[in-house]
Tab-separated table of C-alpha atoms in Angstrom:
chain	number	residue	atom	x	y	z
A	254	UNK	CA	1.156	-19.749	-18.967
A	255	UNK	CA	1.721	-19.956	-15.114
A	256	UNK	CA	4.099	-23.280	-14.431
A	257	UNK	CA	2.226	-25.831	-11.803
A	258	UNK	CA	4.835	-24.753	-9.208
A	259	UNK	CA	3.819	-21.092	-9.257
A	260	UNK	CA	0.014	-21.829	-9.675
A	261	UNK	CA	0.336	-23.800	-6.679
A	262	UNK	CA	1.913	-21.151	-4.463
A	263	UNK	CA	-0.352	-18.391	-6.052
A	264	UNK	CA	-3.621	-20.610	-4.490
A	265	UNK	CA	-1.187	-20.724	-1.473
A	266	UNK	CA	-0.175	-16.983	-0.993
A	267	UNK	CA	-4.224	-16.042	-2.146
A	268	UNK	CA	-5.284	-18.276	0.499
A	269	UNK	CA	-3.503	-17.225	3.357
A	270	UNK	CA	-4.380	-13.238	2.070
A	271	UNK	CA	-7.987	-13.863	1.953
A	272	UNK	CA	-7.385	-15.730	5.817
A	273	UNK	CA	-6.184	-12.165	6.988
A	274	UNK	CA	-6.244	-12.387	10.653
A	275	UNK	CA	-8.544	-9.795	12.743
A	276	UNK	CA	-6.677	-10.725	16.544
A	277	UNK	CA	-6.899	-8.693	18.990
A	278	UNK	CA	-6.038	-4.675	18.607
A	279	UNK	CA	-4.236	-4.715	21.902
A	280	UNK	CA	-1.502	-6.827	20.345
A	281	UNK	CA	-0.379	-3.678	17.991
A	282	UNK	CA	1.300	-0.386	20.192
A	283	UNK	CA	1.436	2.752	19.073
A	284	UNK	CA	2.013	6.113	20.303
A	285	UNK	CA	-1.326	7.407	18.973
A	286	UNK	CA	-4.735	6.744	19.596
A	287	UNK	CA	-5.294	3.617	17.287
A	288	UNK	CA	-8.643	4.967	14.536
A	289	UNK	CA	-11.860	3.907	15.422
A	290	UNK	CA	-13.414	0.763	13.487
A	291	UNK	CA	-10.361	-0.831	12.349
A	292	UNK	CA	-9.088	-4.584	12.471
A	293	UNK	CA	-6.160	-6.179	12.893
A	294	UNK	CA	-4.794	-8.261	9.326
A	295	UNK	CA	-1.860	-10.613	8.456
A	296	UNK	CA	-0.536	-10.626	4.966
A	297	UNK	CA	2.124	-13.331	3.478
A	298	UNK	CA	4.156	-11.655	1.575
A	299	UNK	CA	5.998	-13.208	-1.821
A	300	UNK	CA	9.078	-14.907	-1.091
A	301	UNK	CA	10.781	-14.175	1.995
A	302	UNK	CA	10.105	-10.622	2.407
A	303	UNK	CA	8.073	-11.710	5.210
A	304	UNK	CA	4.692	-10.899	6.599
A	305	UNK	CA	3.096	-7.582	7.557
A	306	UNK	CA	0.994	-7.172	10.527
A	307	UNK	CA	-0.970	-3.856	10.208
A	308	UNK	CA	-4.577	-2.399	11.391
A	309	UNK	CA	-6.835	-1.680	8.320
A	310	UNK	CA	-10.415	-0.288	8.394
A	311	UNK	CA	-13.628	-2.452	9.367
A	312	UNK	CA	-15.282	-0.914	6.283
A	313	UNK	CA	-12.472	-2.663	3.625
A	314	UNK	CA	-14.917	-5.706	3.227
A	315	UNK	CA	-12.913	-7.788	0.664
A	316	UNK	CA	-9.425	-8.239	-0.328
A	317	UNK	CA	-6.913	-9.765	-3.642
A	318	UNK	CA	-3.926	-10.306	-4.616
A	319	UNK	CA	-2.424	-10.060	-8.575
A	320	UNK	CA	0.617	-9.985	-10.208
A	321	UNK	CA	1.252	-6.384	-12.559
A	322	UNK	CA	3.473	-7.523	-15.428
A	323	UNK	CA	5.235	-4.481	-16.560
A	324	UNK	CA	6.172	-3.689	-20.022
A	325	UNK	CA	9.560	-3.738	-19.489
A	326	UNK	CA	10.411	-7.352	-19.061
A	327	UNK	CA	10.770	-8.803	-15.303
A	328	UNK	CA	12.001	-6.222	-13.190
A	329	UNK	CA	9.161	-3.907	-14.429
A	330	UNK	CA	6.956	-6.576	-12.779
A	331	UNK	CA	5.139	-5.595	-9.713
A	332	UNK	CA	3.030	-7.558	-6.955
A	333	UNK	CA	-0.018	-6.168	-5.527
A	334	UNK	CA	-2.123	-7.113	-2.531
A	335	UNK	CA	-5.393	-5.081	-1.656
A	336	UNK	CA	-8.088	-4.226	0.474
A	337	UNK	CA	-11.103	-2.613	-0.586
A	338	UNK	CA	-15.107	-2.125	-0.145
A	339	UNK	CA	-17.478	-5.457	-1.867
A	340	UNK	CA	-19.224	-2.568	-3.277
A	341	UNK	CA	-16.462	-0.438	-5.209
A	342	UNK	CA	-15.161	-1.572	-8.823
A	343	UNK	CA	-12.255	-4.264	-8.368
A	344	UNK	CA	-9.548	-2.754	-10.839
A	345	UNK	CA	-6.529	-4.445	-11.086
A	346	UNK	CA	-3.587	-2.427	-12.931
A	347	UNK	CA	-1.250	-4.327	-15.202
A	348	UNK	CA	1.291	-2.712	-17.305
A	349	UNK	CA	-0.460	-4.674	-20.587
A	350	UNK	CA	-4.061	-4.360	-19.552
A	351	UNK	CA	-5.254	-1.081	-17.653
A	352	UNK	CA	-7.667	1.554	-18.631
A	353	UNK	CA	-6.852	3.354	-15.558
A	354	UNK	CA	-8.117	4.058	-12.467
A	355	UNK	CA	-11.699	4.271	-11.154
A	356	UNK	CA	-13.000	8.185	-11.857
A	357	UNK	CA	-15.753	8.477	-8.958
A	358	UNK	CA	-14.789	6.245	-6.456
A	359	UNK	CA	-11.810	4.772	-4.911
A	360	UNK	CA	-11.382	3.763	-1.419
A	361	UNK	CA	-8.797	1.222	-0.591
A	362	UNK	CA	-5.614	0.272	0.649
A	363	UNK	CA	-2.629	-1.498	-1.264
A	364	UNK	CA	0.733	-3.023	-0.483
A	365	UNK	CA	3.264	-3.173	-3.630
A	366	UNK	CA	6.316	-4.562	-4.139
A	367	UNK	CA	8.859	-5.824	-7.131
A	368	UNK	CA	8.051	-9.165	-8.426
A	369	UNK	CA	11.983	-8.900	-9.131
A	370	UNK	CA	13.746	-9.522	-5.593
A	371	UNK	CA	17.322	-8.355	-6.077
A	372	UNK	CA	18.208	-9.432	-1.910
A	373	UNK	CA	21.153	-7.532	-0.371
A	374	UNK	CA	22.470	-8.532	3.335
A	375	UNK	CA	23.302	-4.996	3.943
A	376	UNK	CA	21.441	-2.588	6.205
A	377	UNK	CA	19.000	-0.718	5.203
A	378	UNK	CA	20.077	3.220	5.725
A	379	UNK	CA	18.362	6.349	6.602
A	380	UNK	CA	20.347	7.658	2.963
A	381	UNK	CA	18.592	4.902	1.083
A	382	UNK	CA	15.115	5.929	2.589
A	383	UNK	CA	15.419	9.684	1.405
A	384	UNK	CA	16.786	8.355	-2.251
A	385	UNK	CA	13.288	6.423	-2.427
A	386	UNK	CA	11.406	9.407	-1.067
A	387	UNK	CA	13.368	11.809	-4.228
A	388	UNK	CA	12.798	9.796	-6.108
A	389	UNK	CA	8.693	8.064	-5.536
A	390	UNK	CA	8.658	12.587	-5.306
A	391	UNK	CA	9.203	12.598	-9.177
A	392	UNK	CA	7.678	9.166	-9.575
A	393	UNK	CA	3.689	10.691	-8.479
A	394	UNK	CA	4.233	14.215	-9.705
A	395	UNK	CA	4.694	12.855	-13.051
A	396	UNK	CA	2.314	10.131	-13.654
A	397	UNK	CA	-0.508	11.955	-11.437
A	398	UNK	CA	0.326	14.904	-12.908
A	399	UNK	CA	-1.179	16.592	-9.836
A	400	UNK	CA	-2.323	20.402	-8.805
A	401	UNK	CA	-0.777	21.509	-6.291
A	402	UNK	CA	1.533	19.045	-6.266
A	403	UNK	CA	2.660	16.844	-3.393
A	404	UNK	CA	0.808	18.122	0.147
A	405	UNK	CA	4.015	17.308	2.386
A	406	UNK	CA	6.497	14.457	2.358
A	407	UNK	CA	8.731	13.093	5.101
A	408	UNK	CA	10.921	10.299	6.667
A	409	UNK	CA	9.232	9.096	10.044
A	410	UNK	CA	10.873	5.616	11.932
A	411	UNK	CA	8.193	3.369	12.824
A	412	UNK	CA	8.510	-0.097	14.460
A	413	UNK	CA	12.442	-0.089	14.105
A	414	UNK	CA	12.037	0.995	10.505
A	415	UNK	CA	12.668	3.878	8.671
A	416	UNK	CA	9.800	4.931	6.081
A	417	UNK	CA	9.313	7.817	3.716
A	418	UNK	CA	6.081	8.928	3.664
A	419	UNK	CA	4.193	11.631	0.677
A	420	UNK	CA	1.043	12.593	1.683
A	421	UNK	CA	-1.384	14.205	-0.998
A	422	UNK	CA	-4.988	16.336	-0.320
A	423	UNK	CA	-6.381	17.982	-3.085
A	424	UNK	CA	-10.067	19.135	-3.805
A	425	UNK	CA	-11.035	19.501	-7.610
A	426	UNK	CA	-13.501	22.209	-7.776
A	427	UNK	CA	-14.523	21.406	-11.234
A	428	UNK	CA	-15.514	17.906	-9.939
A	429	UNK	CA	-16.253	18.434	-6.485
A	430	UNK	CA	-14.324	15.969	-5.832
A	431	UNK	CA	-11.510	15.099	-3.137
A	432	UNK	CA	-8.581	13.134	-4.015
A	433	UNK	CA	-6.725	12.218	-0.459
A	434	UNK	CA	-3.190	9.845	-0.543
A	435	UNK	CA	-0.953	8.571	1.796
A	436	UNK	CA	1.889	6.663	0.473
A	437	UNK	CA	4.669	5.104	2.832
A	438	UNK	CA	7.048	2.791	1.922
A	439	UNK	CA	10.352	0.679	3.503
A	440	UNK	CA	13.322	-0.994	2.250
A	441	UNK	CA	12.835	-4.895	3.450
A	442	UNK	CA	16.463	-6.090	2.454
A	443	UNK	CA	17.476	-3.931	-0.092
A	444	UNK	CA	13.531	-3.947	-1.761
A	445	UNK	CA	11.260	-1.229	-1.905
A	446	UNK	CA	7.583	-2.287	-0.201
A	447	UNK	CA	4.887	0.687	-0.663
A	448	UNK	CA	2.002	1.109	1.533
A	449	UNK	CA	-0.774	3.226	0.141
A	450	UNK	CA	-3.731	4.448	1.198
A	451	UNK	CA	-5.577	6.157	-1.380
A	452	UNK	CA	-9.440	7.813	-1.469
A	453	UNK	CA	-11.218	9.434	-4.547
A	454	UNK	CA	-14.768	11.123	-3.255
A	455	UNK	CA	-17.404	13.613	-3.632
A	456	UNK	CA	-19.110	13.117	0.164
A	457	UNK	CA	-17.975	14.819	3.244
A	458	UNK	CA	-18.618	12.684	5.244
A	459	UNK	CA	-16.188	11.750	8.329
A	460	UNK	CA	-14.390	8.958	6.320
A	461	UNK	CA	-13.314	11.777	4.041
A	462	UNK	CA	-12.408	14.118	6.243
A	463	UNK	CA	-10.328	12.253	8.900
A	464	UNK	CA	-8.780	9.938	5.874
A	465	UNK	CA	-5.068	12.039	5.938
A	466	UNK	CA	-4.776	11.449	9.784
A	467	UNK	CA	-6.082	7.741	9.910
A	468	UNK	CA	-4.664	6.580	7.210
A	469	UNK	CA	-1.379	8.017	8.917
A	470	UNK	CA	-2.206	6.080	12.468
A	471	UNK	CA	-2.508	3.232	10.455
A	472	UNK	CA	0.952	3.502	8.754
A	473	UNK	CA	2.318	3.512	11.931
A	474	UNK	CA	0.897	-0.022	13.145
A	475	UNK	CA	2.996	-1.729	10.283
A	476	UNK	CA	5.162	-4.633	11.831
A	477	UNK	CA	7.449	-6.678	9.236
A	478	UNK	CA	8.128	-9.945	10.622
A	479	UNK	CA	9.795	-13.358	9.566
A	480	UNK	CA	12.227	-11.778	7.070
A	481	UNK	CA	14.565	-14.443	6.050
């Protein structure tokens, strides 16, 4: 059972996420040619990791926040925040109740971090960065278990940060079915925060095939702010 403190600041933190801000795309600069339909959203994060700022596409239509409690006690515990189409399946993965991911269709975007926030006051190194990319590397290609593997991976410095970034496009002939991933994440004081963009389709449409590329513009109009 949730104590009234934390049910308090969950209404609080679900509040302000479902209050994402759409100002004005001018306000976000980037080298590339920001993706077309997109909108600019604000999202509190848990304790003072701070806020991200970040462009996300017109078409996610609704957006929630949960808590995954792990199976290995607290620092197994993970936070979740996500945006997503009205009309797609909400699944919400929890190391006690999951029966997996969506088979058809997934199209969505999701920020994760630890619900355990071990802070350290030192900086955050390009070193550290390429020990999360080794080891998020092993992390995927065993729990995805995917064919052929990882597409490419990365370390790219955006906004004054340095992120690692795996990028996976696969087509399943069987299914006829594209599975296209882009997962980049940052230390914010010592804590790992994952950005992922993930898609699971049959159509060929434009979404599908320009996903890799926007999904990478987008990862590059992440600002952290207000970390304490």
């Amino acid at each position: 059972m949730l104590c009234a403190d934390t049910m308090r600041y969950s209404k609080t933190i679900i509040a302000f996420f479902f209050l994402a801000s759409c100002r004005n795309r001018e306000s976000i600069k980037i080298e590339n040619q920001l993706p077309d339909n997109s909108k600019i959203v604000t999202i509190k994060l848990l304790d003072s990791l701070g806020n991200i700022t970040c462009l996300i596409p017109n078409r996610y239509d609704t957006s929630f926040y949960w808590t995954n409690w792990g199976d290995c006690g607290k620092p197994c515990t993970k936070e979740e925040y996500r945006f997503q189409l009205k009309s797609f399946p909400i699944a919400k993965k929890s190391g006690w109740f999951w029966k997996g991911k969506p088979k058809d269709s997934i199209d969505q975007f999701t920020i994760v971090h630890s619900g355990y926030f071990p802070f350290h006051e030192t900086n955050d190194t390009t070193a550290k960065i390429i020990s999360m990319l080794a080891k998020h590397r092993e992390q995927y290609l065993l729990v995805e278990e995917l064919e052929p593997k990882i597409t490419t991976d990365f370390i790219e410095k955006i906004n004054d940060l340095y992120f690692y970034i795996i990028v996976i496009d696969l087509f399943d002939s069987t299914k006829a079915q594209y599975s296209k991933k882009v997962f980049g994440g940052t230390l914010i004081r010592g804590n790992d925060v994952e950005f992922q963009y993930e898609l699971l389709t049959n159509k060929t449409d434009s979404t599908c095939n320009n996903f890799i590329e926007n999904s990478r513009k987008l990862l590059r109009t992440i600002k952290i702010s207000n970390r304490i």
